[in-house]
Short mmCIF file of C-alpha atoms in Angstrom, two decimals:
data_model
loop_
_atom_site.label_atom_id
_atom_site.label_comp_id
_atom_site.label_asym_id
_atom_site.label_seq_id
_atom_site.Cartn_x
_atom_site.Cartn_y
_atom_site.Cartn_z
CA MET A 124 124.00 92.55 109.96
CA LYS A 125 120.95 92.15 107.81
CA LEU A 126 117.31 92.35 108.83
CA LEU A 127 114.05 91.96 107.00
CA TYR A 128 111.93 95.02 107.53
CA TYR A 129 108.14 95.20 107.69
CA PRO A 130 107.02 98.83 107.90
CA GLY A 131 103.30 98.13 108.19
CA CYS A 132 100.68 100.60 107.13
CA THR A 133 101.71 103.69 109.09
CA LEU A 134 105.47 103.92 108.73
CA HIS A 135 105.37 105.18 105.16
CA THR A 136 102.41 107.48 105.68
CA VAL A 137 101.54 108.92 109.09
CA ALA A 138 104.72 108.08 110.98
CA VAL A 139 107.29 108.94 108.31
CA GLN A 140 109.69 110.35 110.89
CA PHE A 141 109.79 106.98 112.66
CA ASP A 142 110.76 105.24 109.42
CA GLN A 143 113.21 107.96 108.46
CA SER A 144 115.02 107.99 111.80
CA THR A 145 115.23 104.19 111.84
CA LYS A 146 116.85 104.13 108.42
CA GLU A 147 119.35 106.76 109.51
CA ILE A 148 120.42 104.97 112.68
CA CYS A 149 120.59 101.62 110.90
CA LYS A 150 122.97 103.21 108.38
CA GLN A 151 125.17 104.37 111.27
CA LEU A 152 125.13 101.03 113.03
CA ASP A 153 125.77 98.97 109.85
CA ILE A 154 122.40 97.29 109.80
CA GLU A 155 121.07 96.56 106.35
CA LEU A 156 117.28 96.70 106.12
CA ILE A 157 115.60 94.67 103.42
CA GLU A 158 112.01 95.74 103.08
CA ILE A 159 109.73 92.81 102.30
CA SER A 160 107.88 93.36 99.05
CA ASP A 161 104.16 93.23 98.46
CA PHE A 162 103.10 93.45 102.10
CA THR A 163 99.63 94.13 103.45
CA CYS A 164 98.15 95.42 106.68
CA CYS A 165 98.66 93.09 109.65
CA GLY A 166 95.07 93.56 110.83
CA GLY A 167 95.66 96.00 113.66
CA LEU A 168 94.80 94.21 116.86
CA TYR A 169 95.21 90.50 117.34
CA PRO A 170 91.89 88.60 117.26
CA GLN A 171 91.58 87.10 120.72
CA THR A 172 88.80 84.56 120.35
CA THR A 173 89.32 80.89 119.68
CA GLU A 174 87.60 81.10 116.29
CA ASN A 175 89.98 83.60 114.77
CA LEU A 176 91.29 81.79 111.71
CA MET A 177 89.96 84.25 109.21
CA GLN A 178 91.52 87.27 110.90
CA LEU A 179 94.83 85.45 111.23
CA GLN A 180 95.18 85.26 107.48
CA ALA A 181 96.59 88.73 106.92
CA PRO A 182 99.40 88.46 109.50
CA ALA A 183 100.14 84.87 108.41
CA ARG A 184 100.51 86.09 104.85
CA ILE A 185 103.11 88.63 105.96
CA LEU A 186 105.02 85.94 107.84
CA VAL A 187 105.01 83.77 104.71
CA GLN A 188 106.23 86.72 102.69
CA ALA A 189 109.13 87.11 105.12
CA GLN A 190 109.90 83.41 104.98
CA ARG A 191 109.91 83.56 101.19
CA THR A 192 112.20 86.61 101.03
CA ASP A 193 114.87 85.04 103.20
CA PRO A 194 114.16 82.24 105.68
CA ASN A 195 117.36 82.86 107.65
CA LEU A 196 116.83 86.50 108.51
CA GLU A 197 114.89 87.98 111.38
CA LEU A 198 111.84 90.06 110.61
CA MET A 199 112.05 93.50 112.19
CA THR A 200 109.02 95.70 112.84
CA LEU A 201 108.71 99.05 114.57
CA CYS A 202 105.03 99.69 115.09
CA THR A 203 103.87 98.02 118.31
CA PHE A 204 100.58 97.00 116.72
CA CYS A 205 102.40 95.07 113.99
CA TYR A 206 104.90 93.65 116.43
CA ASN A 207 102.19 92.39 118.76
CA THR A 208 99.97 90.97 116.02
CA LEU A 209 102.75 89.24 114.11
CA LYS A 210 104.30 87.79 117.21
CA ARG A 211 101.04 86.47 118.62
CA THR A 212 100.05 85.05 115.25
CA HIS A 213 103.40 83.30 115.02
CA TYR A 214 102.94 81.95 118.54
CA THR A 215 99.45 80.62 117.78
CA LEU A 216 100.50 78.97 114.55
CA LYS A 217 103.57 77.44 116.13
CA LYS A 218 101.63 75.95 119.04
CA ASP A 219 98.46 74.95 117.23
CA GLU A 220 99.25 72.60 114.39
CA GLN A 221 95.63 72.10 113.42
CA LYS A 222 95.12 75.81 112.92
CA ARG A 223 98.32 76.06 110.95
CA ASN A 224 97.28 73.26 108.62
CA ILE A 225 93.91 74.83 107.91
CA LEU A 226 95.47 78.24 107.36
CA ASN A 227 98.16 76.85 105.08
CA ASP A 228 95.47 75.86 102.60
CA TYR A 229 94.73 79.52 102.10
CA LEU A 230 98.31 80.75 101.84
CA GLU A 231 100.51 80.95 98.76
CA GLU A 232 103.12 78.89 100.53
CA PRO A 233 102.82 76.84 103.73
CA TYR A 234 104.11 78.64 106.80
CA ASN A 235 106.84 76.71 108.58
CA ALA A 236 106.52 78.70 111.84
CA LYS A 237 110.23 79.47 111.96
CA VAL A 238 110.33 83.21 111.30
CA LYS A 239 111.74 85.20 114.21
CA ILE A 240 110.02 88.52 114.75
CA VAL A 241 112.02 91.22 116.50
CA HIS A 242 111.55 94.82 117.49
CA LEU A 243 114.35 97.31 116.87
CA ILE A 244 114.84 97.86 120.61
CA GLU A 245 115.30 94.11 120.93
CA VAL A 246 118.02 94.28 118.27
CA PHE A 247 119.71 97.05 120.25
CA ARG A 248 119.67 94.97 123.40
CA ASP A 249 120.52 91.52 122.08
CA ASP A 250 122.57 92.00 118.94
CA ILE A 251 124.24 95.38 119.11
CA GLY A 252 124.48 95.75 122.87
CA TYR A 253 124.11 98.79 125.07
CA ASP A 254 127.89 99.10 125.45
CA THR A 255 128.38 99.65 121.75
CA ILE A 256 125.59 102.20 121.70
CA ARG A 257 127.07 103.98 124.69
CA LYS A 258 130.48 104.18 123.02
CA LYS A 259 129.06 105.51 119.79
CA SER A 260 126.76 108.16 121.26
CA LYS A 261 127.52 111.69 122.26
CA ARG A 262 125.98 111.39 125.67
CA SER A 263 126.37 115.00 126.73
CA LEU A 264 124.04 116.01 123.90
CA LEU A 265 120.95 114.57 125.56
CA LYS A 266 121.48 115.98 129.02
CA GLY A 267 118.45 118.26 128.98
CA PHE A 268 116.07 115.49 127.99
CA ARG A 269 114.21 114.40 131.10
CA VAL A 270 112.50 111.48 129.46
CA ALA A 271 109.49 109.54 130.65
CA PRO A 272 109.62 106.15 128.89
CA TYR A 273 106.15 105.14 127.71
CA TYR A 274 105.57 101.52 126.76
CA GLY A 275 101.88 101.65 126.02
CA CYS A 276 99.76 98.54 126.10
CA LEU A 277 100.88 96.34 123.25
CA LEU A 278 104.66 96.24 123.36
CA LEU A 279 104.99 93.74 126.21
CA ARG A 280 101.66 91.99 126.62
CA PRO A 281 100.97 89.12 126.98
CA MET A 282 104.36 88.22 128.35
CA ASN A 283 104.30 84.47 127.63
CA GLU A 284 103.73 85.14 123.93
CA ILE A 285 105.80 88.28 123.36
CA GLU A 286 108.76 87.42 125.60
CA LEU A 287 110.37 90.83 125.17
CA ASP A 288 110.63 91.83 128.80
CA ASP A 289 108.73 91.57 132.06
CA GLN A 290 105.22 92.91 131.58
CA GLU A 291 104.97 94.78 134.88
CA GLN A 292 108.60 95.65 135.62
CA PRO A 293 110.33 96.09 132.27
CA SER A 294 113.60 97.92 131.77
CA ILE A 295 114.26 97.64 128.05
CA LEU A 296 113.37 101.24 127.16
CA GLU A 297 114.98 102.65 130.30
CA ASP A 298 118.25 100.80 129.68
CA LEU A 299 118.44 102.07 126.14
CA LEU A 300 117.71 105.64 127.25
CA TYR A 301 120.40 105.43 129.94
CA ALA A 302 122.85 104.16 127.35
CA ILE A 303 122.34 107.18 125.12
CA GLY A 304 122.67 109.57 128.05
CA CYS A 305 119.13 110.77 128.73
CA ASP A 306 117.86 111.72 132.14
CA VAL A 307 115.40 108.87 132.62
CA ILE A 308 112.41 109.38 134.88
CA GLU A 309 111.07 106.43 136.82
CA PHE A 310 107.59 106.62 135.39
CA PRO A 311 104.88 104.54 137.06
CA TYR A 312 102.28 105.33 134.41
CA ARG A 313 104.27 103.84 131.55
CA PHE A 314 101.59 101.24 130.70
CA ASP A 315 98.54 103.47 130.96
CA CYS A 316 96.43 103.31 127.83
CA CYS A 317 96.43 106.35 125.52
CA GLY A 318 92.85 105.65 124.44
CA SER A 319 93.92 103.53 121.49
CA PHE A 320 91.46 103.11 118.63
CA HIS A 321 88.63 104.82 120.52
CA VAL A 322 89.94 108.02 118.98
CA VAL A 323 88.01 107.04 115.84
CA ASN A 324 84.48 106.98 117.22
CA LYS A 325 84.82 108.37 120.77
CA PRO A 326 87.62 110.94 120.71
CA GLU A 327 86.67 112.18 124.19
CA ILE A 328 87.94 108.89 125.67
CA ALA A 329 91.31 109.21 124.00
CA GLU A 330 91.41 112.84 125.03
CA GLN A 331 90.87 112.06 128.68
CA CYS A 332 93.38 109.20 128.70
CA SER A 333 96.07 111.21 126.92
CA LYS A 334 95.60 114.28 129.06
CA GLU A 335 95.73 112.26 132.24
CA LEU A 336 98.95 110.68 131.06
CA LEU A 337 100.48 114.08 130.34
CA ARG A 338 99.43 115.43 133.72
CA TYR A 339 101.37 112.59 135.31
CA THR A 340 104.31 113.31 133.05
CA GLU A 341 104.29 116.87 134.28
CA GLN A 342 104.04 115.78 137.91
CA PHE A 343 107.15 113.70 137.47
CA HIS A 344 108.98 116.70 136.00
CA ALA A 345 109.62 115.03 132.67
CA ASN A 346 109.83 117.30 129.66
CA CYS A 347 109.42 114.65 127.03
CA LEU A 348 107.82 111.30 126.44
CA VAL A 349 109.29 108.46 124.42
CA THR A 350 107.20 105.85 122.64
CA CYS A 351 107.41 103.17 119.94
CA CYS A 352 103.79 103.31 118.88
CA PRO A 353 102.49 105.53 116.08
CA LEU A 354 98.99 105.54 117.60
CA CYS A 355 100.19 106.63 121.05
CA TYR A 356 102.24 109.30 119.33
CA TYR A 357 99.20 110.51 117.43
CA ASN A 358 96.79 110.50 120.38
CA ILE A 359 99.15 112.20 122.78
CA SER A 360 100.38 114.85 120.38
CA ARG A 361 96.84 115.54 119.20
CA PHE A 362 95.26 115.96 122.63
CA GLY A 363 98.30 117.25 124.51
CA GLY A 364 98.34 120.20 122.17
CA THR A 365 99.20 123.52 123.75
CA ASP A 366 98.05 122.68 127.28
CA PHE A 367 101.27 120.96 128.20
CA ASN A 368 104.88 121.94 127.88
CA PHE A 369 106.21 118.68 126.57
CA GLN A 370 107.52 116.99 123.49
CA ILE A 371 106.87 113.46 122.31
CA PHE A 372 109.56 111.51 120.48
CA TYR A 373 109.90 108.14 118.85
CA ILE A 374 112.67 106.16 120.52
CA THR A 375 114.63 106.06 117.27
CA GLN A 376 114.67 109.85 117.05
CA LEU A 377 116.46 110.14 120.39
CA VAL A 378 118.89 107.34 119.53
CA GLY A 379 119.56 109.16 116.26
CA LEU A 380 120.27 112.43 118.04
CA ALA A 381 122.66 110.67 120.38
CA LEU A 382 124.47 109.12 117.43
CA GLY A 383 125.06 112.61 116.11
CA ILE A 384 122.60 112.62 113.23
CA GLU A 385 121.21 116.02 112.28
CA PRO A 386 117.69 116.61 113.68
CA ILE A 387 116.27 117.42 110.27
CA LYS A 388 117.21 113.96 108.96
CA LEU A 389 115.28 112.42 111.87
CA GLY A 390 112.14 114.38 111.10
CA LEU A 391 112.69 116.75 114.03
CA ASP A 392 112.49 120.49 114.22
CA PRO A 393 116.05 121.75 114.93
CA GLU A 394 114.70 124.70 116.92
CA ILE A 395 112.96 122.45 119.45
CA ILE A 396 116.07 120.35 119.86
CA ASN A 397 118.20 123.46 120.38
CA LYS A 398 115.80 124.55 123.09
CA PHE A 399 116.22 121.22 124.85
CA ILE A 400 119.99 121.39 124.55
CA SER A 401 120.19 124.94 125.86
CA ASP A 402 117.90 123.91 128.71
CA SER A 403 120.46 121.32 129.70
CA TYR A 404 122.79 124.08 130.94
CA LEU A 405 120.11 125.17 133.38
CA VAL A 406 119.78 121.74 134.89
CA MET B 60 65.64 87.60 125.85
CA SER B 61 63.51 88.17 122.86
CA MET B 62 66.02 89.49 120.42
CA PHE B 63 68.21 86.41 120.49
CA LYS B 64 67.24 82.91 119.53
CA LYS B 65 69.65 81.67 122.18
CA THR B 66 68.72 80.97 125.76
CA ASN B 67 70.80 82.53 128.51
CA GLU B 68 72.61 79.23 129.12
CA GLU B 69 73.50 78.94 125.44
CA PHE B 70 74.76 82.51 125.39
CA VAL B 71 77.04 82.01 128.39
CA HIS B 72 78.26 78.73 126.94
CA GLU B 73 79.12 80.49 123.70
CA VAL B 74 81.06 83.15 125.59
CA GLU B 75 83.08 80.44 127.30
CA LEU B 76 83.65 78.64 124.03
CA LEU B 77 84.76 81.71 122.10
CA SER B 78 86.96 83.09 124.83
CA GLY B 79 88.37 79.75 125.91
CA GLN B 80 87.96 80.84 129.53
CA ASN B 81 86.22 79.26 132.48
CA LEU B 82 84.01 82.01 133.92
CA PHE B 83 83.96 80.35 137.32
CA SER B 84 87.71 80.80 137.70
CA CYS B 85 86.95 84.38 138.67
CA TYR B 86 86.62 85.02 142.40
CA GLN B 87 85.59 88.66 142.08
CA CYS B 88 88.62 90.41 143.54
CA GLY B 89 88.02 93.40 141.26
CA LYS B 90 91.60 93.90 140.22
CA CYS B 91 90.57 94.10 136.57
CA SER B 92 88.15 96.94 137.28
CA ALA B 93 90.70 98.73 139.43
CA GLY B 94 93.25 98.84 136.64
CA CYS B 95 90.91 99.40 133.69
CA ALA B 96 91.70 102.63 131.86
CA PHE B 97 88.11 102.98 130.69
CA ALA B 98 86.26 101.90 133.83
CA ASN B 99 84.89 105.39 134.43
CA PHE B 100 83.15 105.36 131.04
CA MET B 101 81.56 101.95 131.53
CA ASP B 102 77.98 101.25 132.63
CA MET B 103 79.08 98.06 134.32
CA LEU B 104 82.52 97.33 135.73
CA PRO B 105 84.52 94.53 134.09
CA HIS B 106 84.39 92.19 137.08
CA GLN B 107 80.64 92.70 137.31
CA VAL B 108 80.30 91.48 133.73
CA ILE B 109 81.81 88.17 134.78
CA ARG B 110 79.58 88.00 137.86
CA PHE B 111 76.43 88.52 135.79
CA LEU B 112 77.56 85.87 133.32
CA GLN B 113 78.28 83.45 136.17
CA LEU B 114 74.71 83.99 137.35
CA LYS B 115 73.48 83.51 133.74
CA LYS B 116 71.99 86.99 133.71
CA VAL B 117 72.74 87.96 130.14
CA GLU B 118 70.50 90.92 129.47
CA PRO B 119 72.18 93.50 131.74
CA VAL B 120 75.53 92.50 130.23
CA ILE B 121 74.54 93.00 126.61
CA ASP B 122 72.76 96.25 127.42
CA ALA B 123 75.88 97.66 129.07
CA ASN B 124 78.55 99.35 126.97
CA THR B 125 81.42 97.68 128.84
CA TYR B 126 82.55 95.29 126.13
CA TRP B 127 82.46 97.95 123.42
CA TYR B 128 84.62 100.25 125.53
CA CYS B 129 87.29 97.61 126.10
CA ALA B 130 90.29 98.55 123.99
CA ALA B 131 92.02 95.18 124.38
CA CYS B 132 94.97 96.74 126.19
CA LEU B 133 95.29 93.54 128.27
CA THR B 134 95.89 95.31 131.59
CA CYS B 135 93.23 93.11 133.23
CA THR B 136 94.59 89.94 131.66
CA THR B 137 98.08 90.80 132.83
CA ARG B 138 97.05 91.40 136.42
CA CYS B 139 94.43 88.72 137.04
CA PRO B 140 95.52 86.56 139.97
CA LYS B 141 93.48 83.67 138.58
CA SER B 142 94.80 84.11 135.02
CA VAL B 143 91.38 84.78 133.58
CA ASP B 144 91.80 86.36 130.18
CA LEU B 145 89.09 88.99 130.58
CA ALA B 146 90.03 90.74 127.36
CA SER B 147 89.11 87.56 125.48
CA ILE B 148 85.76 87.44 127.24
CA MET B 149 85.07 90.99 126.10
CA GLU B 150 86.14 90.03 122.59
CA ALA B 151 83.79 87.04 122.71
CA LEU B 152 80.89 89.31 123.72
CA ARG B 153 81.70 91.68 120.86
CA ASN B 154 81.91 88.80 118.42
CA ILE B 155 78.54 87.41 119.47
CA MET B 156 76.89 90.81 119.12
CA ILE B 157 78.46 91.37 115.72
CA ARG B 158 77.32 87.94 114.56
CA GLU B 159 73.81 88.81 115.72
CA ASN B 160 74.13 91.82 113.45
CA ARG B 161 74.16 94.34 116.26
CA PRO B 162 77.48 96.13 115.76
CA TYR B 163 78.40 99.21 117.76
CA ILE B 164 79.26 101.41 114.81
CA GLN B 165 78.38 101.24 111.15
CA VAL B 166 81.29 101.66 108.79
CA PHE B 167 79.45 104.13 106.63
CA SER B 168 78.41 106.27 109.56
CA LEU B 169 81.98 107.49 110.00
CA PRO B 170 82.78 110.58 107.97
CA VAL B 171 85.63 110.00 105.53
CA GLU B 172 87.51 113.18 106.43
CA ILE B 173 87.74 111.99 110.06
CA ILE B 174 89.26 108.66 109.11
CA GLU B 175 91.78 110.20 106.75
CA GLY B 176 93.78 111.94 109.46
CA PHE B 177 94.29 108.88 111.65
CA PRO B 178 97.10 106.39 111.72
CA GLN B 179 95.58 103.56 109.71
CA GLN B 180 95.82 101.03 112.50
CA ALA B 181 93.33 103.08 114.55
CA ALA B 182 90.70 102.85 111.85
CA VAL B 183 91.43 99.20 111.11
CA SER B 184 91.29 98.19 114.77
CA ALA B 185 88.19 100.22 115.52
CA LEU B 186 86.29 98.79 112.58
CA ARG B 187 87.46 95.26 113.34
CA LYS B 188 86.48 95.43 116.99
CA LEU B 189 83.34 97.52 116.78
CA SER B 190 81.74 96.65 113.46
CA GLY B 191 83.09 93.19 112.60
#
């Protein structure tokens, strides 16, 4: 299958391992990724006020770019910020014709509001299927990974616009982790904020939020955390530091390991992975 | 309120207009404050912000840091039993303050070397929400 791919601003710079691991697993699962050309930043967080036309321009431009590249393909993103912003922008422009008409005057090509935005985990669930993933993965490999799935704030909310999964009782990450053979922890703090963009001007807030989250992770006897968000990854790995005995992974890195891809190709340190795997014999 | 040209009524009306929310939908159950990740940093709890706005008492609201500390994580919006989108109300307050030229941070006050290490979306979001 073919997918359009929008990496956003971080995937080629700060979160290279996320991009790398995605490309590796897509190669294994016969998914062809076509990166849209000439893309810009999506604008970070979705502008929530009613007078938000100006800030909708950047995400709308990306949607038009996708529509121009191939109108029949789905647009896949990985970063939860991009996913949330693009999906909400699409929703607004689809519902509000007046806004769409005004915005179209400023775009290179009118947006027809037909692009479908998907997240990779959505592709796993709906197009590839957990059964296929289960058959293809070496499940015994991930036995020592007691994983706490961490959704963060933007992946599922608001539910009526994102429509990925239930916003308070989701199972999409858990199901995928079960399929690849991890030991999944039922983690009640999976939506707790990591401190988000406050890390820029008030790092102490992000520090407190991230540390609290890791304390809970420890209490639930998880030894690693799985996320889809480059900012959560950054905050937690920055403030978790040496205080906690844990590892944070992008979801694609674990799927890649299960599919038998070498850790180094997924941007992982082979030594850490070996430690996890040898731990599994103690469990 | 001397600093604004608006009266309190006009201010509250603008909040309702920008957020698209009816402030009187809120019946003060406090669920938003209970779930807020940043409540312990705030001068005024999120549900109190709505109460003050309902009573048209604007000054304590704009003096508090509550709306600048909101990270738009939508926990409150998700859990509100009356479907009040509190995150939008906070965004409306931020927008009004930014339009009055009273942003929380100045872009140039942030040292470049700090920004360079971050994932870009952190810097973009922070500057969009806190400095306009």
